[in-house]
């Protein structure tokens, strides 16, 4: 298969972790007889510096004709002035909207080898395997807003949702649950928010098409608690944009380190493989404090490239091969600093990538 993958390396540790993921993708292509080309484009702080905008038109155009997009991370102290007219995060929100990436999939699996790296008790973590599906192009992130500006005394954001926006993401989550343990938890705040009452009504309607699913509706504050107390009880969790943002940071702590968690942002079916165009990125940020030192953990980006193969190229065996290779390396006791513990061997970013490539070739 031929595939055109746009790489948005971004800022901070973004370039170093995407480099490792590219190495793995190239190794997969070699092993399975594919041809992947990588088209590097600018987004985030680096794009502000070089092009004067966090999201150049050329980047959007390149992504639109790509089969998939691999992203490192954006942001850093250099561009951190909250009143600046453009910020790296604007590029990220802009590309999500421009590509209509309405569903953000964040799987949280606790690798048994890493249980001791988590701040949560071992018995709570046993068997945790959940998938959070976060709505990504609606709600308070994109609704009408008023900035207070320097002098103002009033500001607002609007958590606006339409029926269609809710329907499509809930359907995607329900389909995912059908392929897993057939449990779906929809999270809202229907006791207070009008948008949540619509969310719940539409969800109930959509799920009539999925009689086999066991479904529950949970308020977001309660969900924040359940996620820490009994995370293994959940399978697929679906939620609106802002709640999903918060819950996925919380859920990432179950896995020990943000350095392990991949994500996929999926849009409509529009790539040349008749699969959703998707943007794949680690859920961690650009970690400017450790950028350039060669110590960052590339595994979340490598696992994101596995999701890329699965969801946008339909290459399930290839995706599984990457995941198995990561497991092999963890079983060998090799770790980057963020997930190291007594008895493990600490390696840098590049060595970790090379070891995954080696494990994949076996
Ligand atoms: C995320 C991030 C982004 C978000 C920021 C960087 C805009 O926190 O992907 O979860 O809030 O969506
Ligand atoms: Mg977030």
Short mmCIF file of C-alpha atoms and ligand atoms in Angstrom, two decimals:
data_model
loop_
_atom_site.label_atom_id
_atom_site.label_comp_id
_atom_site.label_asym_id
_atom_site.label_seq_id
_atom_site.Cartn_x
_atom_site.Cartn_y
_atom_site.Cartn_z
CA UNK A 1 0.00 0.00 0.00
CA UNK A 2 1.09 3.58 -0.62
CA UNK A 3 0.25 6.19 1.99
CA UNK A 4 1.01 9.85 2.34
CA UNK A 5 1.50 10.84 5.98
CA UNK A 6 1.77 14.48 6.96
CA UNK A 7 4.08 15.00 9.94
CA UNK A 8 3.49 18.00 12.19
CA UNK A 9 6.48 17.64 14.49
CA UNK A 10 5.66 20.89 16.32
CA UNK A 11 7.56 22.25 19.30
CA UNK A 12 9.59 21.09 22.30
CA UNK A 13 10.01 17.31 22.32
CA UNK A 14 7.62 17.02 19.32
CA UNK A 15 10.40 16.61 16.72
CA UNK A 16 12.30 13.98 18.71
CA UNK A 17 9.28 11.78 19.46
CA UNK A 18 7.87 12.00 15.92
CA UNK A 19 11.30 11.03 14.57
CA UNK A 20 11.14 7.78 16.50
CA UNK A 21 7.58 7.09 15.33
CA UNK A 22 8.70 7.67 11.71
CA UNK A 23 11.47 5.13 12.20
CA UNK A 24 8.94 2.55 13.37
CA UNK A 25 6.54 3.32 10.50
CA UNK A 26 9.40 2.93 8.02
CA UNK A 27 10.31 -0.39 9.60
CA UNK A 28 6.67 -1.53 9.36
CA UNK A 29 6.60 -0.50 5.69
CA UNK A 30 9.76 -2.57 5.07
CA UNK A 31 8.47 -5.61 6.90
CA UNK A 32 4.99 -5.65 5.37
CA UNK A 33 5.79 -4.32 1.90
CA UNK A 34 4.24 -0.84 2.07
CA UNK A 35 5.46 2.54 0.96
CA UNK A 36 4.90 5.45 3.34
CA UNK A 37 5.96 8.96 2.40
CA UNK A 38 6.32 11.67 5.04
CA UNK A 39 5.42 15.26 4.27
CA UNK A 40 6.67 17.64 7.00
CA UNK A 41 4.57 20.74 7.65
CA UNK A 42 4.62 23.52 10.21
CA UNK A 43 2.11 24.00 13.00
CA UNK A 44 2.25 25.61 16.45
CA UNK A 45 5.03 27.79 17.83
CA UNK A 46 7.50 26.84 15.09
CA UNK A 47 4.94 27.99 12.51
CA UNK A 48 4.46 31.32 14.33
CA UNK A 49 8.23 31.83 14.21
CA UNK A 50 8.68 30.86 10.57
CA UNK A 51 5.41 31.87 8.93
CA UNK A 52 3.82 34.32 11.35
CA UNK A 53 0.81 32.08 12.00
CA UNK A 54 0.24 28.98 14.13
CA UNK A 55 -1.60 27.27 11.28
CA UNK A 56 -0.35 28.18 7.78
CA UNK A 57 -2.77 27.54 4.89
CA UNK A 58 -0.20 25.24 3.29
CA UNK A 59 -0.38 22.97 6.35
CA UNK A 60 -4.18 22.71 6.19
CA UNK A 61 -4.04 22.00 2.44
CA UNK A 62 -1.39 19.29 2.88
CA UNK A 63 -3.41 17.62 5.67
CA UNK A 64 -6.59 17.65 3.60
CA UNK A 65 -5.00 15.55 0.87
CA UNK A 66 -3.08 13.28 3.24
CA UNK A 67 -4.07 9.76 4.27
CA UNK A 68 -3.25 10.57 7.89
CA UNK A 69 -1.48 13.14 10.04
CA UNK A 70 1.09 12.43 12.74
CA UNK A 71 1.55 15.17 15.31
CA UNK A 72 4.20 15.60 18.01
CA UNK A 73 3.19 18.42 20.36
CA UNK A 74 2.83 22.18 20.27
CA UNK A 75 3.51 25.01 22.70
CA UNK A 76 6.20 26.33 25.00
CA UNK A 77 7.10 29.26 27.25
CA UNK A 78 8.32 31.29 24.28
CA UNK A 79 4.75 31.67 23.00
CA UNK A 80 3.01 31.70 26.37
CA UNK A 81 1.70 35.25 26.57
CA UNK A 82 -2.07 34.74 27.04
CA UNK A 83 -2.80 38.05 25.33
CA UNK A 84 -0.73 37.32 22.22
CA UNK A 85 -2.85 37.47 19.03
CA UNK A 86 -1.77 33.94 18.07
CA UNK A 87 -0.70 30.98 20.18
CA UNK A 88 0.45 27.44 19.34
CA UNK A 89 -2.76 25.94 20.79
CA UNK A 90 -4.77 27.99 18.31
CA UNK A 91 -3.07 26.00 15.55
CA UNK A 92 -4.12 22.74 17.17
CA UNK A 93 -7.75 23.80 17.63
CA UNK A 94 -7.71 25.22 14.10
CA UNK A 95 -6.54 22.00 12.48
CA UNK A 96 -9.12 19.96 14.44
CA UNK A 97 -11.85 22.22 13.09
CA UNK A 98 -10.45 22.53 9.56
CA UNK A 99 -10.28 18.74 9.19
CA UNK A 100 -13.59 18.24 11.06
CA UNK A 101 -11.94 15.85 13.53
CA UNK A 102 -14.98 15.47 15.73
CA UNK A 103 -14.03 12.36 17.69
CA UNK A 104 -10.96 12.05 19.86
CA UNK A 105 -10.13 8.49 20.91
CA UNK A 106 -7.97 8.14 24.00
CA UNK A 107 -7.42 4.53 24.99
CA UNK A 108 -6.11 4.00 28.51
CA UNK A 109 -4.55 0.63 29.10
CA UNK A 110 -2.47 -0.16 32.11
CA UNK A 111 0.60 -2.06 30.96
CA UNK A 112 1.09 -4.58 33.80
CA UNK A 113 4.85 -3.93 33.61
CA UNK A 114 4.24 -0.29 34.56
CA UNK A 115 1.76 -0.68 37.41
CA UNK A 116 4.36 0.42 39.93
CA UNK A 117 4.87 3.69 38.01
CA UNK A 118 1.28 4.77 38.78
CA UNK A 119 0.32 6.83 41.80
CA UNK A 120 -2.80 4.67 42.19
CA UNK A 121 -2.93 1.42 44.19
CA UNK A 122 -2.16 -1.77 42.30
CA UNK A 123 -5.46 -3.51 43.13
CA UNK A 124 -7.45 -0.59 41.68
CA UNK A 125 -5.48 -0.74 38.43
CA UNK A 126 -5.78 -4.45 37.68
CA UNK A 127 -7.70 -4.96 34.45
CA UNK A 128 -8.01 -1.30 33.47
CA UNK A 129 -8.69 -1.07 29.74
CA UNK A 130 -10.87 1.84 28.77
CA UNK A 131 -11.42 3.99 25.75
CA UNK A 132 -12.47 7.60 26.22
CA UNK A 133 -14.18 9.12 23.19
CA UNK A 134 -14.13 12.89 23.51
CA UNK A 135 -16.16 15.16 21.25
CA UNK A 136 -13.55 17.47 19.74
CA UNK A 137 -15.02 20.21 17.57
CA UNK A 138 -17.94 21.55 19.59
CA UNK A 139 -18.89 22.81 23.03
CA UNK A 140 -17.22 25.62 24.94
CA UNK A 141 -14.03 25.35 22.85
CA UNK A 142 -15.82 26.60 19.75
CA UNK A 143 -19.10 28.20 20.87
CA UNK A 144 -19.71 31.96 20.79
CA UNK A 145 -17.48 33.80 23.26
CA UNK A 146 -16.67 37.19 24.56
CA UNK A 147 -13.18 38.10 25.68
CA UNK A 148 -12.87 40.56 28.55
CA UNK A 149 -9.70 42.05 27.06
CA UNK A 150 -7.42 44.19 29.20
CA UNK A 151 -10.11 46.52 30.53
CA UNK A 152 -13.27 44.42 30.39
CA UNK A 153 -15.28 43.10 33.33
CA UNK A 154 -17.27 40.41 31.59
CA UNK A 155 -16.38 37.36 29.53
CA UNK A 156 -18.14 34.18 28.48
CA UNK A 157 -17.82 30.94 26.55
CA UNK A 158 -20.82 29.05 25.26
CA UNK A 159 -21.19 25.29 25.49
CA UNK A 160 -23.18 24.97 22.31
CA UNK A 161 -24.13 21.59 20.85
CA UNK A 162 -26.33 20.55 17.97
CA UNK A 163 -28.11 17.24 17.63
CA UNK A 164 -25.90 16.22 14.72
CA UNK A 165 -22.69 16.91 16.61
CA UNK A 166 -23.82 14.70 19.47
CA UNK A 167 -25.23 11.97 17.25
CA UNK A 168 -22.10 11.35 15.20
CA UNK A 169 -19.71 11.09 18.13
CA UNK A 170 -22.04 8.91 20.20
CA UNK A 171 -22.51 6.61 17.21
CA UNK A 172 -18.77 6.31 16.78
CA UNK A 173 -18.38 5.51 20.49
CA UNK A 174 -21.20 2.95 20.36
CA UNK A 175 -19.59 1.25 17.33
CA UNK A 176 -16.30 1.11 19.23
CA UNK A 177 -18.05 -0.41 22.26
CA UNK A 178 -19.63 -3.08 20.05
CA UNK A 179 -16.12 -4.19 19.08
CA UNK A 180 -15.01 -4.28 22.72
CA UNK A 181 -16.79 -5.30 25.95
CA UNK A 182 -20.14 -3.80 24.87
CA UNK A 183 -20.34 -1.27 27.70
CA UNK A 184 -20.88 2.41 27.06
CA UNK A 185 -20.86 5.18 29.65
CA UNK A 186 -22.08 8.60 28.54
CA UNK A 187 -20.88 11.46 30.71
CA UNK A 188 -22.78 14.73 31.03
CA UNK A 189 -24.01 17.30 33.54
CA UNK A 190 -27.70 16.97 32.72
CA UNK A 191 -28.77 18.06 36.20
CA UNK A 192 -27.51 21.58 35.46
CA UNK A 193 -26.65 22.24 31.80
CA UNK A 194 -29.08 22.56 28.90
CA UNK A 195 -26.46 21.28 26.43
CA UNK A 196 -26.08 18.19 28.62
CA UNK A 197 -29.84 17.59 28.64
CA UNK A 198 -29.76 17.60 24.83
CA UNK A 199 -26.67 15.37 24.95
CA UNK A 200 -28.52 12.85 27.10
CA UNK A 201 -31.70 12.89 25.00
CA UNK A 202 -29.82 12.41 21.73
CA UNK A 203 -27.64 9.70 23.28
CA UNK A 204 -30.69 7.77 24.45
CA UNK A 205 -32.14 8.03 20.91
CA UNK A 206 -28.96 6.94 19.14
CA UNK A 207 -28.45 4.01 21.48
CA UNK A 208 -31.84 2.55 20.55
CA UNK A 209 -29.93 1.26 17.52
CA UNK A 210 -27.56 -0.63 19.83
CA UNK A 211 -29.76 -2.92 21.95
CA UNK A 212 -26.79 -5.16 22.78
CA UNK A 213 -24.89 -2.42 24.58
CA UNK A 214 -25.13 -2.01 28.30
CA UNK A 215 -25.42 1.74 28.77
CA UNK A 216 -25.23 4.15 31.65
CA UNK A 217 -25.39 7.93 31.99
CA UNK A 218 -23.10 9.38 34.63
CA UNK A 219 -22.72 12.97 35.80
CA UNK A 220 -19.24 14.32 35.15
CA UNK A 221 -18.44 15.12 38.78
CA UNK A 222 -19.33 11.59 39.85
CA UNK A 223 -17.35 10.22 36.89
CA UNK A 224 -14.24 12.04 38.07
CA UNK A 225 -14.55 10.06 41.29
CA UNK A 226 -15.40 6.66 39.76
CA UNK A 227 -12.43 6.89 37.39
CA UNK A 228 -10.06 6.84 40.32
CA UNK A 229 -12.00 4.47 42.56
CA UNK A 230 -13.05 1.76 40.12
CA UNK A 231 -11.55 2.42 36.67
CA UNK A 232 -11.64 -1.25 35.66
CA UNK A 233 -15.45 -1.13 35.57
CA UNK A 234 -15.46 1.04 32.44
CA UNK A 235 -15.14 0.10 28.80
CA UNK A 236 -16.03 2.97 26.43
CA UNK A 237 -16.70 6.42 27.91
CA UNK A 238 -18.13 9.16 25.69
CA UNK A 239 -18.26 12.82 26.59
CA UNK A 240 -18.42 16.38 25.32
CA UNK A 241 -15.27 18.37 24.59
CA UNK A 242 -14.36 20.11 27.85
CA UNK A 243 -15.43 17.26 30.16
CA UNK A 244 -13.47 14.89 27.93
CA UNK A 245 -10.38 17.09 28.11
CA UNK A 246 -10.42 16.99 31.89
CA UNK A 247 -11.35 13.32 32.29
CA UNK A 248 -8.62 12.14 29.91
CA UNK A 249 -5.88 13.93 31.84
CA UNK A 250 -7.24 12.24 34.94
CA UNK A 251 -7.44 8.86 33.21
CA UNK A 252 -3.88 9.18 31.94
CA UNK A 253 -2.68 8.98 35.52
CA UNK A 254 -3.98 5.42 35.69
CA UNK A 255 -1.38 4.42 33.11
CA UNK A 256 1.47 5.75 35.20
CA UNK A 257 2.80 8.30 32.78
CA UNK A 258 1.41 10.53 30.10
CA UNK A 259 4.42 9.34 28.11
CA UNK A 260 2.57 6.11 27.35
CA UNK A 261 -0.76 7.30 26.01
CA UNK A 262 -1.59 7.64 22.31
CA UNK A 263 -4.60 9.31 20.78
CA UNK A 264 -6.49 9.52 17.52
CA UNK A 265 -8.69 12.37 16.33
CA UNK A 266 -11.00 11.15 13.62
CA UNK A 267 -13.10 12.95 11.06
CA UNK A 268 -15.21 11.96 8.12
CA UNK A 269 -14.29 9.26 5.67
CA UNK A 270 -12.26 11.16 3.12
CA UNK A 271 -8.79 9.71 2.62
CA UNK A 272 -7.80 7.65 -0.39
CA UNK A 273 -8.28 4.44 1.61
CA UNK A 274 -11.98 5.12 2.25
CA UNK A 275 -11.25 5.44 5.94
CA UNK A 276 -11.47 8.48 8.22
CA UNK A 277 -8.78 11.07 7.87
CA UNK A 278 -7.20 11.21 11.30
CA UNK A 279 -4.67 13.10 13.31
CA UNK A 280 -2.60 10.98 15.66
CA UNK A 281 -0.71 12.38 18.60
CA UNK A 282 0.60 11.50 22.04
CA UNK A 283 -1.56 13.00 24.76
CA UNK A 284 1.43 14.55 26.51
CA UNK A 285 2.54 18.09 25.72
CA UNK A 286 5.73 19.57 24.30
CA UNK A 287 7.66 19.26 27.62
CA UNK A 288 9.94 22.25 26.92
CA UNK A 289 11.90 21.54 30.12
CA UNK A 290 13.38 18.34 28.69
CA UNK A 291 13.33 19.19 24.96
CA UNK A 292 16.57 18.55 23.07
CA UNK A 293 18.08 16.39 25.81
CA UNK A 294 17.18 13.09 24.18
CA UNK A 295 15.42 11.73 27.26
CA UNK A 296 11.74 12.01 26.32
CA UNK A 297 9.55 8.93 26.06
CA UNK A 298 8.66 8.24 22.40
CA UNK A 299 6.29 5.35 23.20
CA UNK A 300 3.06 7.40 23.21
CA UNK A 301 3.90 8.70 19.72
CA UNK A 302 4.94 5.23 18.56
CA UNK A 303 1.64 3.84 19.88
CA UNK A 304 -0.15 6.73 18.12
CA UNK A 305 1.42 5.59 14.86
CA UNK A 306 -0.10 2.15 15.53
CA UNK A 307 -3.50 3.82 15.84
CA UNK A 308 -2.79 5.65 12.58
CA UNK A 309 -2.23 2.35 10.79
CA UNK A 310 -5.37 0.85 12.30
CA UNK A 311 -7.88 3.69 11.88
CA UNK A 312 -6.77 5.61 8.77
CA UNK A 313 -5.03 2.90 6.74
CA UNK A 314 -6.92 -0.20 7.88
CA UNK A 315 -3.65 -2.05 8.63
CA UNK A 316 -4.64 -4.00 11.75
CA UNK A 317 -1.85 -6.60 11.68
CA UNK A 318 0.75 -3.86 11.27
CA UNK A 319 -0.75 -1.85 14.15
CA UNK A 320 -0.78 -4.92 16.38
CA UNK A 321 2.86 -5.60 15.45
CA UNK A 322 3.90 -2.19 16.75
CA UNK A 323 1.94 -2.69 19.98
CA UNK A 324 3.53 -6.12 20.46
CA UNK A 325 6.99 -4.67 19.84
CA UNK A 326 6.41 -2.02 22.52
CA UNK A 327 5.31 -4.76 24.91
CA UNK A 328 8.43 -6.78 24.16
CA UNK A 329 10.68 -3.85 24.96
CA UNK A 330 8.83 -3.15 28.22
CA UNK A 331 9.08 -6.84 29.14
CA UNK A 332 12.83 -6.62 28.64
CA UNK A 333 12.89 -4.06 31.46
CA UNK A 334 13.94 -1.10 29.34
CA UNK A 335 12.46 2.28 30.30
CA UNK A 336 12.79 5.98 29.61
CA UNK A 337 13.24 8.07 32.76
CA UNK A 338 9.56 8.94 33.20
CA UNK A 339 8.52 5.30 33.66
CA UNK A 340 11.70 3.95 35.27
CA UNK A 341 11.67 2.11 38.57
CA UNK A 342 14.09 -0.05 40.51
CA UNK A 343 15.51 -2.89 38.48
CA UNK A 344 14.88 -1.35 35.06
CA UNK A 345 17.41 -0.06 32.56
CA UNK A 346 17.03 3.60 31.68
CA UNK A 347 17.59 4.59 28.05
CA UNK A 348 17.12 7.75 25.98
CA UNK A 349 14.60 8.56 23.25
CA UNK A 350 16.61 7.22 20.31
CA UNK A 351 17.67 3.98 21.94
CA UNK A 352 14.07 3.32 22.93
CA UNK A 353 12.98 3.86 19.32
CA UNK A 354 15.75 1.60 18.01
CA UNK A 355 14.78 -1.17 20.43
CA UNK A 356 11.15 -1.04 19.27
CA UNK A 357 12.36 -1.25 15.64
CA UNK A 358 14.49 -4.28 16.52
CA UNK A 359 11.61 -5.98 18.34
CA UNK A 360 9.38 -5.32 15.36
CA UNK A 361 11.79 -6.92 12.91
CA UNK A 362 11.87 -10.24 14.79
C1 LIG B 1 -5.57 18.29 24.71
C2 LIG B 1 -4.99 19.60 25.10
C3 LIG B 1 -5.59 20.71 24.23
C4 LIG B 1 -7.08 20.74 24.52
C5 LIG B 1 -4.96 22.09 24.42
C6 LIG B 1 -3.47 22.06 24.20
C7 LIG B 1 -5.60 23.11 23.54
O1 LIG B 1 -5.18 19.84 26.45
O2 LIG B 1 -5.43 17.88 23.53
O3 LIG B 1 -6.17 17.63 25.55
O4 LIG B 1 -7.52 21.37 25.49
O5 LIG B 1 -7.82 20.11 23.76
MG1 LIG B 2 -6.04 18.22 27.49
#
